[in-house]
JSON list of C-alpha atoms in Angstrom, two decimals:
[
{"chain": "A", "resi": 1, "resn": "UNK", "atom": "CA", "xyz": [14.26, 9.15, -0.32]},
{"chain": "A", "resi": 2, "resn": "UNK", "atom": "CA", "xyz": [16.00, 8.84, 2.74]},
{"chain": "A", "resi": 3, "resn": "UNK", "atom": "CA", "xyz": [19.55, 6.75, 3.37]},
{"chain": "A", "resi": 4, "resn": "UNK", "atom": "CA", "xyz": [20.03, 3.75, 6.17]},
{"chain": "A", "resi": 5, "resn": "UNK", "atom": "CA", "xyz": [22.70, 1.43, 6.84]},
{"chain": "A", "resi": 6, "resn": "UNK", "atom": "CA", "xyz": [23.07, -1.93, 7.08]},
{"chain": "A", "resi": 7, "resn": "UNK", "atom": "CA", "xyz": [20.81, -5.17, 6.58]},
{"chain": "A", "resi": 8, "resn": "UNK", "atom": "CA", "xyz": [19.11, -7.96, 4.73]},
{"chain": "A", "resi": 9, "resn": "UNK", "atom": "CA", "xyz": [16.43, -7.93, 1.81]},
{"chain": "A", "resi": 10, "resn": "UNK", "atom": "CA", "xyz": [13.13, -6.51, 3.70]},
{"chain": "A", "resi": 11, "resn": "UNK", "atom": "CA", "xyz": [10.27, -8.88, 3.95]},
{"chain": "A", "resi": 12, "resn": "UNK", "atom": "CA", "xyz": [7.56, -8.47, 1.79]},
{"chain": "A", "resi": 13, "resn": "UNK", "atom": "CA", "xyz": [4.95, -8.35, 4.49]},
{"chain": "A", "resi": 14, "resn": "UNK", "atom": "CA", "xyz": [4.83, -8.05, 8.18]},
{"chain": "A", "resi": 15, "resn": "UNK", "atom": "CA", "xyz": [5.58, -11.33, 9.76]},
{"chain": "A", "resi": 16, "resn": "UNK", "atom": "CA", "xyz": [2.45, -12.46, 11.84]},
{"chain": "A", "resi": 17, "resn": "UNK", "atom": "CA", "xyz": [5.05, -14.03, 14.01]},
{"chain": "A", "resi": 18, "resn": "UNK", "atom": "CA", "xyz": [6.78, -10.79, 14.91]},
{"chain": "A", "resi": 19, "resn": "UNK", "atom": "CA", "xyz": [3.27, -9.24, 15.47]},
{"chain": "A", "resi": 20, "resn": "UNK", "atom": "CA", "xyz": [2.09, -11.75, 17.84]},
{"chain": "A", "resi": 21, "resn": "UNK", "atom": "CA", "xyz": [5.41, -10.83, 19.86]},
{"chain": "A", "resi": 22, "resn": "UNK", "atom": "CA", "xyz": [4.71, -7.09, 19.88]},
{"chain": "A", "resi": 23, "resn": "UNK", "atom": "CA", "xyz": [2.92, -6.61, 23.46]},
{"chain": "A", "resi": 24, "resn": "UNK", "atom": "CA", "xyz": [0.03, -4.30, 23.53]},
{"chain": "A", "resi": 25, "resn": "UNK", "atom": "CA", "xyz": [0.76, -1.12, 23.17]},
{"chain": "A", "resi": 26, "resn": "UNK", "atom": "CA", "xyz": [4.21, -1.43, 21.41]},
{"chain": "A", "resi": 27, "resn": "UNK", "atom": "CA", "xyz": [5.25, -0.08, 18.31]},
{"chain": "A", "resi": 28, "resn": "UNK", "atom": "CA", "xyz": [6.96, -1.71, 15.20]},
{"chain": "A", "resi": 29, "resn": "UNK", "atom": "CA", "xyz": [9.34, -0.43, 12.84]},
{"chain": "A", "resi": 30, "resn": "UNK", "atom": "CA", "xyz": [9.99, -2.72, 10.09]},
{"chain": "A", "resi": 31, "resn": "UNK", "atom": "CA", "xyz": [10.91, -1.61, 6.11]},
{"chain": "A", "resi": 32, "resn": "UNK", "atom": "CA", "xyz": [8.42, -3.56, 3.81]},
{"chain": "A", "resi": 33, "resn": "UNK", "atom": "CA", "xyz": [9.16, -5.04, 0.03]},
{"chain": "A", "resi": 34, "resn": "UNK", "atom": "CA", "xyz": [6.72, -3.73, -2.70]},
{"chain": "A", "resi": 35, "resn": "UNK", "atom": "CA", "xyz": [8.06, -4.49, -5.88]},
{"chain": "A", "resi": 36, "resn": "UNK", "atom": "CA", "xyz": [11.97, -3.10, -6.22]},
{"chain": "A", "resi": 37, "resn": "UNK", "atom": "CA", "xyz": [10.83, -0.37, -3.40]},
{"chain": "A", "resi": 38, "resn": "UNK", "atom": "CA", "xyz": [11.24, -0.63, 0.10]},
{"chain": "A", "resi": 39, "resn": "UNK", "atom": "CA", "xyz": [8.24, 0.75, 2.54]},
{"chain": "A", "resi": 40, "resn": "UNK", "atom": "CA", "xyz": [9.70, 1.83, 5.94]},
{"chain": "A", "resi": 41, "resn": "UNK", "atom": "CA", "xyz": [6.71, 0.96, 7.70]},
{"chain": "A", "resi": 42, "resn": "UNK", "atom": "CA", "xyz": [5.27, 1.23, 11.74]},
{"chain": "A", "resi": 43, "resn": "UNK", "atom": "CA", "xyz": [3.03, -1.45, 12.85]},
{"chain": "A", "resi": 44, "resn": "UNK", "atom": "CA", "xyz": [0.93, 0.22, 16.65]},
{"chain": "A", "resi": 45, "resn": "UNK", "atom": "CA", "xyz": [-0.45, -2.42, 18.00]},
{"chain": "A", "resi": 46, "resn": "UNK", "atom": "CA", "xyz": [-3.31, -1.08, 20.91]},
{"chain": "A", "resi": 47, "resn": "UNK", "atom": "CA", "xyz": [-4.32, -2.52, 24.25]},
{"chain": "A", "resi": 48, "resn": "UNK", "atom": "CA", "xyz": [-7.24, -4.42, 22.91]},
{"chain": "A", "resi": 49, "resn": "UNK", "atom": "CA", "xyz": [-4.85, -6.24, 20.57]},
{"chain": "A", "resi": 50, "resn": "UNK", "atom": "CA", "xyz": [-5.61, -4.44, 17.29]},
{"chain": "A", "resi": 51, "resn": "UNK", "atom": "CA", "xyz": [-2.96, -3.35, 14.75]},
{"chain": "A", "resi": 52, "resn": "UNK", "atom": "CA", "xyz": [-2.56, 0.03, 12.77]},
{"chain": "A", "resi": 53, "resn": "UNK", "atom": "CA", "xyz": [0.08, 0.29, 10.46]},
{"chain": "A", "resi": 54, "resn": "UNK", "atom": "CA", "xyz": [1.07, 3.66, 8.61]},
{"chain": "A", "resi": 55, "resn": "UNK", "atom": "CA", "xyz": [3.58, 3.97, 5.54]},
{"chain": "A", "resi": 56, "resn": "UNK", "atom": "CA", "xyz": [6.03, 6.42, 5.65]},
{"chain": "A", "resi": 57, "resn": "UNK", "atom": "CA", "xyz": [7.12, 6.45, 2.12]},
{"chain": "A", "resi": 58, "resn": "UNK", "atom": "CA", "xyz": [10.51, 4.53, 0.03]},
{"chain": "A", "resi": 59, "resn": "UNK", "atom": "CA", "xyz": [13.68, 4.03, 1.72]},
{"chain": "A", "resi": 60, "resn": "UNK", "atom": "CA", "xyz": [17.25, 2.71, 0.04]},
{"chain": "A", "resi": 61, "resn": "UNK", "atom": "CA", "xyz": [19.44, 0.36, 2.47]},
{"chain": "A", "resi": 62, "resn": "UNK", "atom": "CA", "xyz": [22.85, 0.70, 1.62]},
{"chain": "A", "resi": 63, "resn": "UNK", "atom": "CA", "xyz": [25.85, -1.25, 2.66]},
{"chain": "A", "resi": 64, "resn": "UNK", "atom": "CA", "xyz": [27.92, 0.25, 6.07]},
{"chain": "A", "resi": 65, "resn": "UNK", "atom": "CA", "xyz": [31.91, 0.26, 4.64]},
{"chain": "A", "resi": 66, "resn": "UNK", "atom": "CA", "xyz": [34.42, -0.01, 6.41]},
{"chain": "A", "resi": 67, "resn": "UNK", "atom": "CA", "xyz": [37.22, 2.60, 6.39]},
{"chain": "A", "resi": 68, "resn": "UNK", "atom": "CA", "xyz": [35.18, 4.69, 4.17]},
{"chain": "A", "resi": 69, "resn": "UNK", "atom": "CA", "xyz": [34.29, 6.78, 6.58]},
{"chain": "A", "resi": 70, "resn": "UNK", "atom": "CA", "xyz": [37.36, 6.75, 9.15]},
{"chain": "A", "resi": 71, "resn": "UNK", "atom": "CA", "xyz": [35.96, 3.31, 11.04]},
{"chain": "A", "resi": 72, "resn": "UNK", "atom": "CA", "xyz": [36.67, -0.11, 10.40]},
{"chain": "A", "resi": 73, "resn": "UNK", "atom": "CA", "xyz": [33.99, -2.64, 9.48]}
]
């Protein structure tokens, strides 16, 4: 399991909105709800306009806190 900070509930798929935004040839990085795990996912999507996506295994968002570390929040 690896640790990052900071943000909202994942989705618990890949909004087709944010796909259709992706440009050919960009690459997504988006963490993916299945069940109480989170997926950190990358969505390729190629110059002909298909998508690959690859897993890359669970992930645990924690809270950034302020002053915790020497930095305010």
């Amino acid at each position: 399991t690896s640790w990052v900070t900071g943000r909202a509930r994942a989705p618990p798929s890949i909004p087709a909105a944010l796909v259709e935004q992706l440009k050919s040839g960009g690459i997504m990085v988006i963490p993916i709800t299945k069940g109480e795990e989170e997926i950190m996912t990358t969505l390729v999507k190629a110059e002909d306009g298909t998508t690959t996506i690859k897993e890359h295994g669970v992930f645990r968002f924690v809270p950034m806190l302020g002053n915790k570390a020497g930095q305010s929040s």
